[in-house]
């Protein structure tokens, strides 16, 4: 996943996700979040401060228009001085890749509780080498984070059902909240 995060050129929607993450961390303003819940963008933007050369989003000419395409161009490609765009994409992708590692840890814990050896090892190998998961956890988009928090929400709910306690209920509720904050499609978890 790390090699992919370094080698791939930006996908169509990654620049906008970087812009949204950068805007949240730089300004705290949610005006660019009109079609997504903010948790994935908070995550994508978490490491962008390490880029050091990205422009201040609130000072970009199109900041007041809230049009993400012109803002993205000003943020990544038209800024003077030109920021290190490859580094910015890598940092956004790295944050999502780390959530994939956490998702793998949750899956490993679940497999250990449900399966005898070598079941947990097989589950982890399948997780680590899944082309679909590697693809989504290597990009600065909302899908990888949703996968990790969705898995965590289902796991914590399953643990609560196995032995209901207040702590397990609280963890399940927190994981559900994180899933809903990651992407609106997590609404399917409610039923």
mmCIF file of C-alpha atoms in Angstrom:
data_model
loop_
_atom_site.group_PDB
_atom_site.id
_atom_site.type_symbol
_atom_site.label_atom_id
_atom_site.label_comp_id
_atom_site.label_asym_id
_atom_site.label_seq_id
_atom_site.Cartn_x
_atom_site.Cartn_y
_atom_site.Cartn_z
ATOM 1 C CA UNK A 1 0.000 0.000 0.000
ATOM 2 C CA UNK A 2 2.833 2.383 0.816
ATOM 3 C CA UNK A 3 4.509 1.729 -2.522
ATOM 4 C CA UNK A 4 1.210 2.371 -4.300
ATOM 5 C CA UNK A 5 0.645 5.591 -2.345
ATOM 6 C CA UNK A 6 4.009 6.860 -3.572
ATOM 7 C CA UNK A 7 3.825 5.635 -7.173
ATOM 8 C CA UNK A 8 0.290 6.533 -8.295
ATOM 9 C CA UNK A 9 -0.555 9.809 -9.924
ATOM 10 C CA UNK A 10 -3.571 11.613 -8.430
ATOM 11 C CA UNK A 11 -6.994 10.154 -9.146
ATOM 12 C CA UNK A 12 -9.843 12.369 -10.281
ATOM 13 C CA UNK A 13 -11.304 13.101 -6.847
ATOM 14 C CA UNK A 14 -8.194 13.085 -4.636
ATOM 15 C CA UNK A 15 -7.290 16.764 -5.202
ATOM 16 C CA UNK A 16 -10.707 17.867 -3.921
ATOM 17 C CA UNK A 17 -10.379 15.588 -0.882
ATOM 18 C CA UNK A 18 -6.953 17.112 -0.155
ATOM 19 C CA UNK A 19 -8.437 20.591 -0.461
ATOM 20 C CA UNK A 20 -11.259 19.713 1.924
ATOM 21 C CA UNK A 21 -8.847 18.186 4.438
ATOM 22 C CA UNK A 22 -6.528 21.162 4.205
ATOM 23 C CA UNK A 23 -9.429 23.591 4.606
ATOM 24 C CA UNK A 24 -10.672 21.841 7.742
ATOM 25 C CA UNK A 25 -7.243 21.869 9.387
ATOM 26 C CA UNK A 26 -6.301 25.388 8.292
ATOM 27 C CA UNK A 27 -9.600 27.156 8.927
ATOM 28 C CA UNK A 28 -11.987 24.816 10.766
ATOM 29 C CA UNK A 29 -14.556 25.948 8.203
ATOM 30 C CA UNK A 30 -16.896 23.222 6.934
ATOM 31 C CA UNK A 31 -18.234 25.093 3.898
ATOM 32 C CA UNK A 32 -16.586 22.606 1.499
ATOM 33 C CA UNK A 33 -18.260 19.622 3.199
ATOM 34 C CA UNK A 34 -21.560 19.930 1.358
ATOM 35 C CA UNK A 35 -21.535 16.363 -0.025
ATOM 36 C CA UNK A 36 -19.471 14.433 2.539
ATOM 37 C CA UNK A 37 -19.300 14.000 6.277
ATOM 38 C CA UNK A 38 -16.053 15.533 7.590
ATOM 39 C CA UNK A 39 -14.168 12.713 9.377
ATOM 40 C CA UNK A 40 -12.415 11.403 6.266
ATOM 41 C CA UNK A 41 -11.309 14.915 5.358
ATOM 42 C CA UNK A 42 -10.084 15.589 8.886
ATOM 43 C CA UNK A 43 -8.046 12.397 8.509
ATOM 44 C CA UNK A 44 -6.728 13.237 5.035
ATOM 45 C CA UNK A 45 -5.702 16.709 6.185
ATOM 46 C CA UNK A 46 -4.125 15.565 9.451
ATOM 47 C CA UNK A 47 -0.630 15.153 8.015
ATOM 48 C CA UNK A 48 -0.808 17.933 5.408
ATOM 49 C CA UNK A 49 0.734 20.378 7.872
ATOM 50 C CA UNK A 50 3.962 18.414 7.424
ATOM 51 C CA UNK A 51 4.042 19.502 3.776
ATOM 52 C CA UNK A 52 4.965 22.967 4.975
ATOM 53 C CA UNK A 53 4.609 24.705 1.628
ATOM 54 C CA UNK A 54 0.875 24.552 0.957
ATOM 55 C CA UNK A 55 -0.847 27.923 0.567
ATOM 56 C CA UNK A 56 -3.289 29.332 3.109
ATOM 57 C CA UNK A 57 -6.658 28.272 1.740
ATOM 58 C CA UNK A 58 -8.550 31.206 3.232
ATOM 59 C CA UNK A 59 -6.339 33.569 1.203
ATOM 60 C CA UNK A 60 -6.985 31.924 -2.155
ATOM 61 C CA UNK A 61 -8.939 34.079 -4.646
ATOM 62 C CA UNK A 62 -11.874 31.639 -4.919
ATOM 63 C CA UNK A 63 -12.242 30.901 -1.185
ATOM 64 C CA UNK A 64 -15.398 33.027 -0.899
ATOM 65 C CA UNK A 65 -17.037 31.390 -3.935
ATOM 66 C CA UNK A 66 -16.856 27.878 -2.404
ATOM 67 C CA UNK A 67 -16.295 26.308 -5.803
ATOM 68 C CA UNK A 68 -14.093 23.311 -5.197
ATOM 69 C CA UNK A 69 -12.593 22.922 -8.694
ATOM 70 C CA UNK A 70 -11.103 26.448 -8.961
ATOM 71 C CA UNK A 71 -10.048 26.284 -5.302
ATOM 72 C CA UNK A 72 -8.321 22.958 -5.845
ATOM 73 C CA UNK A 73 -6.389 24.357 -8.807
ATOM 74 C CA UNK A 74 -5.322 27.395 -6.767
ATOM 75 C CA UNK A 75 -4.402 25.242 -3.762
ATOM 76 C CA UNK A 76 -2.285 22.651 -5.544
ATOM 77 C CA UNK A 77 -1.215 23.838 -8.996
ATOM 78 C CA UNK A 78 -1.504 27.608 -9.328
ATOM 79 C CA UNK A 79 0.000 28.689 -6.003
ATOM 80 C CA UNK A 80 3.109 30.835 -6.009
ATOM 81 C CA UNK A 81 5.492 29.480 -4.881
ATOM 82 C CA UNK A 82 4.522 26.079 -6.244
ATOM 83 C CA UNK A 83 4.014 23.567 -3.406
ATOM 84 C CA UNK A 84 5.425 20.046 -3.492
ATOM 85 C CA UNK A 85 2.222 18.430 -4.756
ATOM 86 C CA UNK A 86 3.644 14.889 -4.705
ATOM 87 C CA UNK A 87 4.472 15.260 -1.009
ATOM 88 C CA UNK A 88 0.981 16.612 -0.262
ATOM 89 C CA UNK A 89 -0.657 13.644 -1.982
ATOM 90 C CA UNK A 90 1.627 11.220 -0.176
ATOM 91 C CA UNK A 91 0.776 12.731 3.229
ATOM 92 C CA UNK A 92 -2.967 12.613 2.520
ATOM 93 C CA UNK A 93 -2.666 9.022 1.353
ATOM 94 C CA UNK A 94 -0.486 8.022 4.306
ATOM 95 C CA UNK A 95 -3.173 9.121 6.759
ATOM 96 C CA UNK A 96 -5.722 6.874 5.058
ATOM 97 C CA UNK A 97 -3.209 4.029 4.797
ATOM 98 C CA UNK A 98 -2.705 4.206 8.574
ATOM 99 C CA UNK A 99 -6.454 3.843 9.077
ATOM 100 C CA UNK A 100 -6.182 0.702 6.939
ATOM 101 C CA UNK A 101 -3.599 -0.646 9.373
ATOM 102 C CA UNK A 102 -6.010 0.068 12.243
ATOM 103 C CA UNK A 103 -8.791 -1.657 10.301
ATOM 104 C CA UNK A 104 -6.523 -4.656 9.866
ATOM 105 C CA UNK A 105 -5.851 -4.691 13.610
ATOM 106 C CA UNK A 106 -9.593 -4.734 14.323
ATOM 107 C CA UNK A 107 -10.065 -7.546 11.827
ATOM 108 C CA UNK A 108 -7.183 -9.484 13.413
ATOM 109 C CA UNK A 109 -8.751 -9.111 16.843
ATOM 110 C CA UNK A 110 -12.105 -10.295 15.562
ATOM 111 C CA UNK A 111 -10.548 -13.261 13.751
ATOM 112 C CA UNK A 112 -8.634 -14.217 16.890
ATOM 113 C CA UNK A 113 -11.855 -14.239 18.911
ATOM 114 C CA UNK A 114 -13.782 -16.310 16.353
ATOM 115 C CA UNK A 115 -11.296 -18.669 14.692
ATOM 116 C CA UNK A 116 -8.776 -21.276 15.730
ATOM 117 C CA UNK A 117 -5.239 -21.167 14.382
ATOM 118 C CA UNK A 118 -4.407 -20.724 11.444
ATOM 119 C CA UNK A 119 -7.700 -18.905 10.780
ATOM 120 C CA UNK A 120 -6.546 -15.479 12.041
ATOM 121 C CA UNK A 121 -3.372 -15.683 9.947
ATOM 122 C CA UNK A 122 -5.376 -16.558 6.830
ATOM 123 C CA UNK A 123 -7.733 -13.634 7.481
ATOM 124 C CA UNK A 124 -4.822 -11.218 7.839
ATOM 125 C CA UNK A 125 -3.115 -12.472 4.688
ATOM 126 C CA UNK A 126 -6.354 -12.073 2.729
ATOM 127 C CA UNK A 127 -6.800 -8.580 4.185
ATOM 128 C CA UNK A 128 -3.217 -7.502 3.515
ATOM 129 C CA UNK A 129 -3.188 -8.682 -0.090
ATOM 130 C CA UNK A 130 -6.722 -7.791 -1.142
ATOM 131 C CA UNK A 131 -6.383 -5.672 -4.303
ATOM 132 C CA UNK A 132 -9.591 -3.790 -3.512
ATOM 133 C CA UNK A 133 -8.502 -2.895 0.016
ATOM 134 C CA UNK A 134 -4.976 -2.003 -1.089
ATOM 135 C CA UNK A 135 -6.438 0.269 -3.739
ATOM 136 C CA UNK A 136 -8.746 2.151 -1.384
ATOM 137 C CA UNK A 137 -6.349 2.400 1.554
ATOM 138 C CA UNK A 138 -3.657 3.814 -0.756
ATOM 139 C CA UNK A 139 -5.691 6.819 -1.899
ATOM 140 C CA UNK A 140 -6.659 10.064 -0.183
ATOM 141 C CA UNK A 141 -10.395 9.448 -0.548
ATOM 142 C CA UNK A 142 -13.275 8.726 1.808
ATOM 143 C CA UNK A 143 -13.667 5.026 0.951
ATOM 144 C CA UNK A 144 -10.696 3.609 2.859
ATOM 145 C CA UNK A 145 -11.578 5.337 6.105
ATOM 146 C CA UNK A 146 -15.206 4.275 5.764
ATOM 147 C CA UNK A 147 -14.105 0.658 5.341
ATOM 148 C CA UNK A 148 -12.038 0.791 8.538
ATOM 149 C CA UNK A 149 -14.677 2.485 10.700
ATOM 150 C CA UNK A 150 -17.505 0.403 9.206
ATOM 151 C CA UNK A 151 -15.611 -2.755 10.122
ATOM 152 C CA UNK A 152 -14.960 -1.358 13.603
ATOM 153 C CA UNK A 153 -18.635 -0.484 14.060
ATOM 154 C CA UNK A 154 -19.780 -3.987 13.107
ATOM 155 C CA UNK A 155 -17.099 -5.591 15.298
ATOM 156 C CA UNK A 156 -17.944 -3.506 18.363
ATOM 157 C CA UNK A 157 -21.648 -4.218 17.911
ATOM 158 C CA UNK A 158 -20.902 -7.931 17.603
ATOM 159 C CA UNK A 159 -18.831 -7.794 20.818
ATOM 160 C CA UNK A 160 -21.686 -6.015 22.586
ATOM 161 C CA UNK A 161 -24.107 -8.754 21.484
ATOM 162 C CA UNK A 162 -21.723 -11.441 22.771
ATOM 163 C CA UNK A 163 -21.613 -9.954 26.268
ATOM 164 C CA UNK A 164 -23.574 -6.742 26.811
ATOM 165 C CA UNK A 165 -21.907 -4.239 29.129
ATOM 166 C CA UNK A 166 -22.077 -0.472 29.330
ATOM 167 C CA UNK A 167 -18.513 -0.174 28.125
ATOM 168 C CA UNK A 168 -19.164 -2.340 25.078
ATOM 169 C CA UNK A 169 -22.360 -0.420 24.348
ATOM 170 C CA UNK A 170 -20.418 2.846 24.549
ATOM 171 C CA UNK A 171 -17.696 1.518 22.234
ATOM 172 C CA UNK A 172 -20.315 0.327 19.732
ATOM 173 C CA UNK A 173 -22.062 3.704 19.849
ATOM 174 C CA UNK A 174 -18.768 5.528 19.398
ATOM 175 C CA UNK A 175 -17.791 3.336 16.435
ATOM 176 C CA UNK A 176 -21.200 3.909 14.839
ATOM 177 C CA UNK A 177 -20.754 7.653 15.316
ATOM 178 C CA UNK A 178 -17.332 7.506 13.660
ATOM 179 C CA UNK A 179 -18.765 5.563 10.732
ATOM 180 C CA UNK A 180 -21.539 8.122 10.288
ATOM 181 C CA UNK A 181 -18.991 10.932 10.511
ATOM 182 C CA UNK A 182 -16.841 9.239 7.866
ATOM 183 C CA UNK A 183 -19.312 8.994 5.016
ATOM 184 C CA UNK A 184 -23.062 9.274 4.595
ATOM 185 C CA UNK A 185 -23.316 5.764 3.146
ATOM 186 C CA UNK A 186 -22.680 4.483 6.683
ATOM 187 C CA UNK A 187 -26.381 5.153 7.257
ATOM 188 C CA UNK A 188 -26.920 1.523 6.230
ATOM 189 C CA UNK A 189 -25.498 0.586 9.656
ATOM 190 C CA UNK A 190 -28.476 2.100 11.464
ATOM 191 C CA UNK A 191 -30.973 -0.696 10.742
#
